[in-house]
Amino acid sequence: MFFSVASVRSFRPRPYHVAAALFFIILGAFFYGPYLNDLPNGIHTWAQTDRLSLALNFYDYGFDFFTPRTSSLESIGGVTGVEFPLQAYLAALGGLVFGRGSIVTLFRLLDVAVTLLGFYYLFRLVFERTGHFVAGLVPGVFLLASPFFAFYAGGFLPDPFSLSLSFVGYYYWARFFESRHFPDLRVAVLVLGLAALIKTTTVLHLSAVAGITVLWAFMQPDRLTLRQRLEFLGLVALVLATVVGFFLHNQHLNETYQSGQFLAAARPIPDPETLHDVLRDVRRGWLLEYATITQYRTLAVCGVLLIIFLRRNLGRYLPLTLLLLAAVAIGLLFAQLMGAQFGVHDYYIICAGLPPAVLLLVLALLNLSQYTGPVRYGTTVGLAVLVFFLAANGYKRLQRRSSDDYLPFSPWAHVWMRGGAAEMAQAGVPAATNVLYFNERAPNISQVYFDRRGLTWIPPSVATTKADDFLGRMAFDSLDYVAINPALFAQLPADQREAMAASFEMVGRAPAIILRRRNRLRPW
């Protein structure tokens, strides 16, 4: 074999490893370089700004990791319960070094770096068992060709970050079964535990890894010492207890500070009618965002290869095969728990649906790469063509999805807000001032784009809203400024616009109409 067990245990970077790392770094720079300085954009800007606002508020209001805040004051002080906000915290810490204005870039860079790290460990998972360089590149490029994964991997959501850490954990877990090197198992549990803290869905995969390992130790009792068994079980229990403890802490924060910004409850499909609606929405809206036609066909071929090489999979690659079966079961279980969200949120399946797809692909590559001679040359050429096609198509799809013209999802409701932060500064609105954002639903989009904390307010009807309604709402929360989309301001009755001119001073006109309340003594 090109790689022995000894070489797996004492890893030293080889030219192929360095080449793979450079390949993914260059590919990542090509894919994500143009967007590193951009505020959240495109599909689900709502969820992305929620996460970015955590980083901005860590920087602005102290680095209290266990009391995170967003820019929405719907909760008391903006405090909210949220899954382990490691990305936001690290980006905010980076802001101490490079300045507050670098937080967006650092946040995106961190997510891209961990995504590329996951690709690199998928490469090692294949290459160190086959010596097939091109085959090792396929899983990472396959993920970059997935429109929704590629888009979110360079953004602010925790799902791709957690999934990529899972791949690191899978690598060390699989290496443990080959080397019997117990520290590898320890690393796998810790990395998967961190991934589970960042995205709770991943705790199911950690449980699967733990269950398969316990089953293996039971079937082969001589492979682990009693001390190692106890350490493994204790480590798993500690990690799971940490995940549960952090979840309970978040529940406490949500109750104490009256927050509901981040979903912390199951959303099963309640009835057949809802199931029909969800399936329709997934089929029409998300199916070709999850993967392209080429990717679905590739996975179908991998499914056939899984059956063809079943004996080999149940022998040499038994741990990965069992993990694949567990991942499929986890995906089905997650659909039962959170299925009602699938019709609206494509990113919900990243940590539940992509692991079985990637494991199926990895097993196919491990089996195809066993051949030598002409067959190996043929697979090398075929996989190289696939890598090129997937990378080129993935890049085009990422450009399209990141643009302002991505039908049927666009136009984006937040496009008019661009330049809002500069307008606020030019209008002399103090950075610490809270602002009322008129007729905006999302809790943090306006606050992030205008770089001012505050509240969103949706009146029963824009056309019937009166100047006194603005004054009463602002007095209730002691707000001095209101930001209004100029198109909405034009919809207000003419007499009410005149009344507002008497009660407010206009300090900004574009991109928002920014009004400052004249009389701060008005009672609510």
PDB file of C-alpha atoms in Angstrom, residues 118-335:
ATOM      1  CA  GLY A 118     -13.094  20.411   6.305  1.00  0.00           C
ATOM      2  CA  PHE A 119     -12.357  19.889   2.603  1.00  0.00           C
ATOM      3  CA  TYR A 120      -8.714  19.168   3.410  1.00  0.00           C
ATOM      4  CA  TYR A 121      -9.631  16.499   5.943  1.00  0.00           C
ATOM      5  CA  LEU A 122     -12.039  14.901   3.485  1.00  0.00           C
ATOM      6  CA  PHE A 123      -9.109  14.803   1.077  1.00  0.00           C
ATOM      7  CA  ARG A 124      -7.007  13.055   3.699  1.00  0.00           C
ATOM      8  CA  LEU A 125      -9.818  10.622   4.490  1.00  0.00           C
ATOM      9  CA  VAL A 126      -9.741   9.410   0.880  1.00  0.00           C
ATOM     10  CA  PHE A 127      -6.115   9.946  -0.121  1.00  0.00           C
ATOM     11  CA  GLU A 128      -4.450   8.324   2.881  1.00  0.00           C
ATOM     12  CA  ARG A 129      -6.380   5.114   2.182  1.00  0.00           C
ATOM     13  CA  THR A 130      -5.974   5.034  -1.577  1.00  0.00           C
ATOM     14  CA  GLY A 131      -3.043   7.213  -2.645  1.00  0.00           C
ATOM     15  CA  HIS A 132      -5.398   8.663  -5.283  1.00  0.00           C
ATOM     16  CA  PHE A 133      -4.846  12.432  -5.351  1.00  0.00           C
ATOM     17  CA  VAL A 134      -7.675  13.406  -7.679  1.00  0.00           C
ATOM     18  CA  ALA A 135     -10.178  11.209  -5.829  1.00  0.00           C
ATOM     19  CA  GLY A 136      -9.275  13.018  -2.621  1.00  0.00           C
ATOM     20  CA  LEU A 137     -10.206  16.369  -4.154  1.00  0.00           C
ATOM     21  CA  VAL A 138     -13.680  15.279  -5.195  1.00  0.00           C
ATOM     22  CA  PRO A 139     -15.613  15.583  -1.861  1.00  0.00           C
ATOM     23  CA  GLY A 140     -14.562  19.194  -1.240  1.00  0.00           C
ATOM     24  CA  VAL A 141     -15.255  20.301  -4.807  1.00  0.00           C
ATOM     25  CA  PHE A 142     -18.549  18.395  -4.726  1.00  0.00           C
ATOM     26  CA  LEU A 143     -19.642  20.508  -1.749  1.00  0.00           C
ATOM     27  CA  LEU A 144     -18.545  23.725  -3.451  1.00  0.00           C
ATOM     28  CA  ALA A 145     -20.778  22.780  -6.384  1.00  0.00           C
ATOM     29  CA  SER A 146     -23.806  22.647  -4.070  1.00  0.00           C
ATOM     30  CA  PRO A 147     -25.439  26.082  -4.560  1.00  0.00           C
ATOM     31  CA  PHE A 148     -26.759  26.462  -1.034  1.00  0.00           C
ATOM     32  CA  PHE A 149     -23.728  25.056   0.773  1.00  0.00           C
ATOM     33  CA  ALA A 150     -21.241  27.126  -1.222  1.00  0.00           C
ATOM     34  CA  PHE A 151     -23.272  30.264  -0.547  1.00  0.00           C
ATOM     35  CA  TYR A 152     -23.636  29.794   3.204  1.00  0.00           C
ATOM     36  CA  ALA A 153     -20.067  28.491   3.662  1.00  0.00           C
ATOM     37  CA  GLY A 154     -18.760  31.976   2.943  1.00  0.00           C
ATOM     38  CA  GLY A 155     -21.324  33.717   5.115  1.00  0.00           C
ATOM     39  CA  PHE A 156     -22.310  33.935   8.746  1.00  0.00           C
ATOM     40  CA  LEU A 157     -24.447  30.884   9.576  1.00  0.00           C
ATOM     41  CA  PRO A 158     -23.107  28.195  11.918  1.00  0.00           C
ATOM     42  CA  ASP A 159     -24.289  25.223   9.842  1.00  0.00           C
ATOM     43  CA  PRO A 160     -21.402  24.943   7.300  1.00  0.00           C
ATOM     44  CA  PHE A 161     -18.920  25.716  10.083  1.00  0.00           C
ATOM     45  CA  SER A 162     -20.248  22.863  12.214  1.00  0.00           C
ATOM     46  CA  LEU A 163     -20.440  20.457   9.278  1.00  0.00           C
ATOM     47  CA  SER A 164     -16.850  21.178   8.285  1.00  0.00           C
ATOM     48  CA  LEU A 165     -15.656  20.491  11.825  1.00  0.00           C
ATOM     49  CA  SER A 166     -17.605  17.239  11.659  1.00  0.00           C
ATOM     50  CA  PHE A 167     -15.468  16.159   8.706  1.00  0.00           C
ATOM     51  CA  VAL A 168     -12.365  16.701  10.831  1.00  0.00           C
ATOM     52  CA  GLY A 169     -13.936  14.551  13.540  1.00  0.00           C
ATOM     53  CA  TYR A 170     -14.859  11.829  11.038  1.00  0.00           C
ATOM     54  CA  TYR A 171     -11.264  11.721   9.827  1.00  0.00           C
ATOM     55  CA  TYR A 172      -9.767  11.142  13.270  1.00  0.00           C
ATOM     56  CA  TRP A 173     -12.500   8.660  14.143  1.00  0.00           C
ATOM     57  CA  ALA A 174     -11.838   6.614  10.978  1.00  0.00           C
ATOM     58  CA  ARG A 175      -8.089   6.828  11.579  1.00  0.00           C
ATOM     59  CA  PHE A 176      -8.569   5.433  15.059  1.00  0.00           C
ATOM     60  CA  PHE A 177     -10.138   2.262  13.653  1.00  0.00           C
ATOM     61  CA  GLU A 178      -7.106   1.717  11.429  1.00  0.00           C
ATOM     62  CA  SER A 179      -4.333   2.693  13.816  1.00  0.00           C
ATOM     63  CA  ARG A 180      -5.944   1.805  17.178  1.00  0.00           C
ATOM     64  CA  HIS A 181      -4.282   4.996  18.372  1.00  0.00           C
ATOM     65  CA  PHE A 182      -6.521   6.115  21.246  1.00  0.00           C
ATOM     66  CA  PRO A 183      -5.618   9.846  21.101  1.00  0.00           C
ATOM     67  CA  ASP A 184      -7.249   9.920  17.647  1.00  0.00           C
ATOM     68  CA  LEU A 185     -10.530   8.829  19.214  1.00  0.00           C
ATOM     69  CA  ARG A 186     -10.161  11.494  21.867  1.00  0.00           C
ATOM     70  CA  VAL A 187      -9.608  14.186  19.233  1.00  0.00           C
ATOM     71  CA  ALA A 188     -12.615  12.946  17.241  1.00  0.00           C
ATOM     72  CA  VAL A 189     -14.938  13.229  20.240  1.00  0.00           C
ATOM     73  CA  LEU A 190     -13.697  16.690  21.174  1.00  0.00           C
ATOM     74  CA  VAL A 191     -13.958  18.073  17.639  1.00  0.00           C
ATOM     75  CA  LEU A 192     -17.417  16.588  17.131  1.00  0.00           C
ATOM     76  CA  GLY A 193     -18.395  17.967  20.531  1.00  0.00           C
ATOM     77  CA  LEU A 194     -17.340  21.449  19.489  1.00  0.00           C
ATOM     78  CA  ALA A 195     -19.296  21.046  16.250  1.00  0.00           C
ATOM     79  CA  ALA A 196     -22.344  19.957  18.274  1.00  0.00           C
ATOM     80  CA  LEU A 197     -22.089  23.030  20.496  1.00  0.00           C
ATOM     81  CA  ILE A 198     -21.975  25.303  17.462  1.00  0.00           C
ATOM     82  CA  LYS A 199     -24.924  23.553  15.791  1.00  0.00           C
ATOM     83  CA  THR A 200     -27.070  21.320  17.970  1.00  0.00           C
ATOM     84  CA  THR A 201     -28.050  19.086  15.034  1.00  0.00           C
ATOM     85  CA  THR A 202     -24.507  17.699  15.019  1.00  0.00           C
ATOM     86  CA  VAL A 203     -25.031  16.173  18.465  1.00  0.00           C
ATOM     87  CA  LEU A 204     -26.931  13.414  16.642  1.00  0.00           C
ATOM     88  CA  HIS A 205     -23.824  12.580  14.610  1.00  0.00           C
ATOM     89  CA  LEU A 206     -21.663  12.651  17.734  1.00  0.00           C
ATOM     90  CA  SER A 207     -24.087  10.184  19.310  1.00  0.00           C
ATOM     91  CA  ALA A 208     -23.850   7.958  16.222  1.00  0.00           C
ATOM     92  CA  VAL A 209     -20.046   7.966  16.377  1.00  0.00           C
ATOM     93  CA  ALA A 210     -20.162   7.147  20.096  1.00  0.00           C
ATOM     94  CA  GLY A 211     -22.705   4.370  19.588  1.00  0.00           C
ATOM     95  CA  ILE A 212     -20.743   2.697  16.782  1.00  0.00           C
ATOM     96  CA  THR A 213     -17.545   2.898  18.829  1.00  0.00           C
ATOM     97  CA  VAL A 214     -19.225   1.334  21.869  1.00  0.00           C
ATOM     98  CA  LEU A 215     -20.597  -1.455  19.659  1.00  0.00           C
ATOM     99  CA  TRP A 216     -17.143  -2.049  18.179  1.00  0.00           C
ATOM    100  CA  ALA A 217     -15.554  -2.151  21.643  1.00  0.00           C
ATOM    101  CA  PHE A 218     -18.172  -4.677  22.736  1.00  0.00           C
ATOM    102  CA  MET A 219     -17.537  -6.906  19.715  1.00  0.00           C
ATOM    103  CA  GLN A 220     -13.741  -6.653  20.066  1.00  0.00           C
ATOM    104  CA  PRO A 221     -13.110  -6.288  23.806  1.00  0.00           C
ATOM    105  CA  ASP A 222      -9.333  -6.658  23.468  1.00  0.00           C
ATOM    106  CA  ARG A 223      -8.959  -3.517  21.359  1.00  0.00           C
ATOM    107  CA  LEU A 224      -9.408  -1.020  24.209  1.00  0.00           C
ATOM    108  CA  THR A 225      -8.135  -1.254  27.747  1.00  0.00           C
ATOM    109  CA  LEU A 226     -10.529  -0.757  30.638  1.00  0.00           C
ATOM    110  CA  ARG A 227      -9.004   2.636  31.298  1.00  0.00           C
ATOM    111  CA  GLN A 228      -9.506   3.682  27.687  1.00  0.00           C
ATOM    112  CA  ARG A 229     -13.124   2.527  27.750  1.00  0.00           C
ATOM    113  CA  LEU A 230     -13.829   4.513  30.876  1.00  0.00           C
ATOM    114  CA  GLU A 231     -12.048   7.575  29.498  1.00  0.00           C
ATOM    115  CA  PHE A 232     -13.990   7.376  26.236  1.00  0.00           C
ATOM    116  CA  LEU A 233     -17.362   7.025  27.945  1.00  0.00           C
ATOM    117  CA  GLY A 234     -16.502   9.765  30.410  1.00  0.00           C
ATOM    118  CA  LEU A 235     -15.407  12.102  27.610  1.00  0.00           C
ATOM    119  CA  VAL A 236     -18.573  11.469  25.603  1.00  0.00           C
ATOM    120  CA  ALA A 237     -20.707  12.013  28.696  1.00  0.00           C
ATOM    121  CA  LEU A 238     -18.863  15.247  29.489  1.00  0.00           C
ATOM    122  CA  VAL A 239     -19.295  16.561  25.942  1.00  0.00           C
ATOM    123  CA  LEU A 240     -22.990  15.682  25.841  1.00  0.00           C
ATOM    124  CA  ALA A 241     -23.514  17.231  29.268  1.00  0.00           C
ATOM    125  CA  THR A 242     -21.816  20.417  28.042  1.00  0.00           C
ATOM    126  CA  VAL A 243     -24.126  20.575  25.021  1.00  0.00           C
ATOM    127  CA  VAL A 244     -27.200  20.018  27.195  1.00  0.00           C
ATOM    128  CA  GLY A 245     -25.959  22.517  29.779  1.00  0.00           C
ATOM    129  CA  PHE A 246     -25.435  25.213  27.156  1.00  0.00           C
ATOM    130  CA  PHE A 247     -28.892  24.518  25.731  1.00  0.00           C
ATOM    131  CA  LEU A 248     -30.447  24.964  29.180  1.00  0.00           C
ATOM    132  CA  HIS A 249     -28.425  28.144  29.658  1.00  0.00           C
ATOM    133  CA  ASN A 250     -29.873  29.495  26.406  1.00  0.00           C
ATOM    134  CA  GLN A 251     -33.382  28.622  27.556  1.00  0.00           C
ATOM    135  CA  HIS A 252     -32.705  30.550  30.751  1.00  0.00           C
ATOM    136  CA  LEU A 253     -31.504  33.584  28.792  1.00  0.00           C
ATOM    137  CA  ASN A 254     -34.561  33.515  26.533  1.00  0.00           C
ATOM    138  CA  GLU A 255     -36.915  33.359  29.492  1.00  0.00           C
ATOM    139  CA  THR A 256     -35.079  35.953  31.569  1.00  0.00           C
ATOM    140  CA  TYR A 257     -34.611  38.479  28.779  1.00  0.00           C
ATOM    141  CA  GLN A 258     -37.835  37.661  26.910  1.00  0.00           C
ATOM    142  CA  SER A 259     -36.101  36.692  23.694  1.00  0.00           C
ATOM    143  CA  GLY A 260     -37.266  34.463  20.870  1.00  0.00           C
ATOM    144  CA  GLN A 261     -34.906  35.463  18.069  1.00  0.00           C
ATOM    145  CA  PHE A 262     -33.267  32.058  17.657  1.00  0.00           C
ATOM    146  CA  LEU A 263     -35.418  28.967  17.332  1.00  0.00           C
ATOM    147  CA  ALA A 264     -34.932  26.610  20.278  1.00  0.00           C
ATOM    148  CA  ALA A 265     -37.796  24.148  19.855  1.00  0.00           C
ATOM    149  CA  ALA A 266     -38.850  21.323  17.552  1.00  0.00           C
ATOM    150  CA  ARG A 267     -41.010  22.137  14.517  1.00  0.00           C
ATOM    151  CA  PRO A 268     -42.504  18.849  13.304  1.00  0.00           C
ATOM    152  CA  ILE A 269     -44.971  18.689  10.432  1.00  0.00           C
ATOM    153  CA  PRO A 270     -48.361  18.708  12.188  1.00  0.00           C
ATOM    154  CA  ASP A 271     -50.686  17.341   9.501  1.00  0.00           C
ATOM    155  CA  PRO A 272     -50.848  15.936   5.930  1.00  0.00           C
ATOM    156  CA  GLU A 273     -51.765  19.337   4.477  1.00  0.00           C
ATOM    157  CA  THR A 274     -48.604  20.906   5.886  1.00  0.00           C
ATOM    158  CA  LEU A 275     -46.585  17.946   4.607  1.00  0.00           C
ATOM    159  CA  HIS A 276     -48.005  18.533   1.135  1.00  0.00           C
ATOM    160  CA  ASP A 277     -47.107  22.231   1.300  1.00  0.00           C
ATOM    161  CA  VAL A 278     -43.563  21.557   2.532  1.00  0.00           C
ATOM    162  CA  LEU A 279     -42.883  18.963  -0.167  1.00  0.00           C
ATOM    163  CA  ARG A 280     -44.257  21.324  -2.809  1.00  0.00           C
ATOM    164  CA  ASP A 281     -42.076  24.202  -1.603  1.00  0.00           C
ATOM    165  CA  VAL A 282     -38.978  22.001  -1.443  1.00  0.00           C
ATOM    166  CA  ARG A 283     -39.602  20.617  -4.912  1.00  0.00           C
ATOM    167  CA  ARG A 284     -40.255  24.026  -6.475  1.00  0.00           C
ATOM    168  CA  GLY A 285     -37.832  26.164  -4.536  1.00  0.00           C
ATOM    169  CA  TRP A 286     -35.016  24.250  -2.883  1.00  0.00           C
ATOM    170  CA  LEU A 287     -34.368  20.948  -4.667  1.00  0.00           C
ATOM    171  CA  LEU A 288     -32.003  22.500  -7.220  1.00  0.00           C
ATOM    172  CA  GLU A 289     -30.493  24.721  -4.532  1.00  0.00           C
ATOM    173  CA  TYR A 290     -29.457  21.704  -2.482  1.00  0.00           C
ATOM    174  CA  ALA A 291     -27.624  20.170  -5.437  1.00  0.00           C
ATOM    175  CA  THR A 292     -27.391  20.351  -9.211  1.00  0.00           C
ATOM    176  CA  ILE A 293     -28.656  17.671 -11.607  1.00  0.00           C
ATOM    177  CA  THR A 294     -25.075  16.462 -12.068  1.00  0.00           C
ATOM    178  CA  GLN A 295     -24.674  16.043  -8.325  1.00  0.00           C
ATOM    179  CA  TYR A 296     -27.900  14.086  -7.987  1.00  0.00           C
ATOM    180  CA  ARG A 297     -26.768  11.789 -10.796  1.00  0.00           C
ATOM    181  CA  THR A 298     -23.365  11.404  -9.155  1.00  0.00           C
ATOM    182  CA  LEU A 299     -24.992  10.382  -5.882  1.00  0.00           C
ATOM    183  CA  ALA A 300     -27.216   7.908  -7.736  1.00  0.00           C
ATOM    184  CA  VAL A 301     -24.100   6.285  -9.208  1.00  0.00           C
ATOM    185  CA  CYS A 302     -22.531   6.236  -5.743  1.00  0.00           C
ATOM    186  CA  GLY A 303     -25.630   4.465  -4.437  1.00  0.00           C
ATOM    187  CA  VAL A 304     -25.205   1.754  -7.070  1.00  0.00           C
ATOM    188  CA  LEU A 305     -21.515   1.436  -6.195  1.00  0.00           C
ATOM    189  CA  LEU A 306     -22.438   1.071  -2.521  1.00  0.00           C
ATOM    190  CA  ILE A 307     -24.371  -2.081  -3.409  1.00  0.00           C
ATOM    191  CA  ILE A 308     -21.770  -3.387  -5.860  1.00  0.00           C
ATOM    192  CA  PHE A 309     -19.011  -3.071  -3.266  1.00  0.00           C
ATOM    193  CA  LEU A 310     -21.220  -4.051  -0.346  1.00  0.00           C
ATOM    194  CA  ARG A 311     -18.958  -6.879   0.826  1.00  0.00           C
ATOM    195  CA  ARG A 312     -15.913  -4.635   0.789  1.00  0.00           C
ATOM    196  CA  ASN A 313     -17.839  -1.860   2.553  1.00  0.00           C
ATOM    197  CA  LEU A 314     -18.977  -4.254   5.286  1.00  0.00           C
ATOM    198  CA  GLY A 315     -15.411  -5.442   5.694  1.00  0.00           C
ATOM    199  CA  ARG A 316     -12.636  -2.928   5.256  1.00  0.00           C
ATOM    200  CA  TYR A 317     -14.862   0.148   5.496  1.00  0.00           C
ATOM    201  CA  LEU A 318     -17.359  -1.097   8.051  1.00  0.00           C
ATOM    202  CA  PRO A 319     -17.109   1.913  10.429  1.00  0.00           C
ATOM    203  CA  LEU A 320     -17.774   4.391   7.610  1.00  0.00           C
ATOM    204  CA  THR A 321     -20.578   2.221   6.258  1.00  0.00           C
ATOM    205  CA  LEU A 322     -22.235   2.072   9.658  1.00  0.00           C
ATOM    206  CA  LEU A 323     -21.797   5.813  10.006  1.00  0.00           C
ATOM    207  CA  LEU A 324     -23.463   6.282   6.607  1.00  0.00           C
ATOM    208  CA  LEU A 325     -26.448   4.206   7.714  1.00  0.00           C
ATOM    209  CA  ALA A 326     -26.630   6.159  10.966  1.00  0.00           C
ATOM    210  CA  ALA A 327     -26.421   9.461   9.074  1.00  0.00           C
ATOM    211  CA  VAL A 328     -29.356   8.422   6.870  1.00  0.00           C
ATOM    212  CA  ALA A 329     -31.376   7.572   9.976  1.00  0.00           C
ATOM    213  CA  ILE A 330     -30.381  10.906  11.527  1.00  0.00           C
ATOM    214  CA  GLY A 331     -31.565  12.746   8.434  1.00  0.00           C
ATOM    215  CA  LEU A 332     -34.944  11.036   8.632  1.00  0.00           C
ATOM    216  CA  LEU A 333     -35.203  11.729  12.361  1.00  0.00           C
ATOM    217  CA  PHE A 334     -34.325  15.382  11.844  1.00  0.00           C
ATOM    218  CA  ALA A 335     -37.009  15.646   9.173  1.00  0.00           C
TER     219      ALA A 335
END
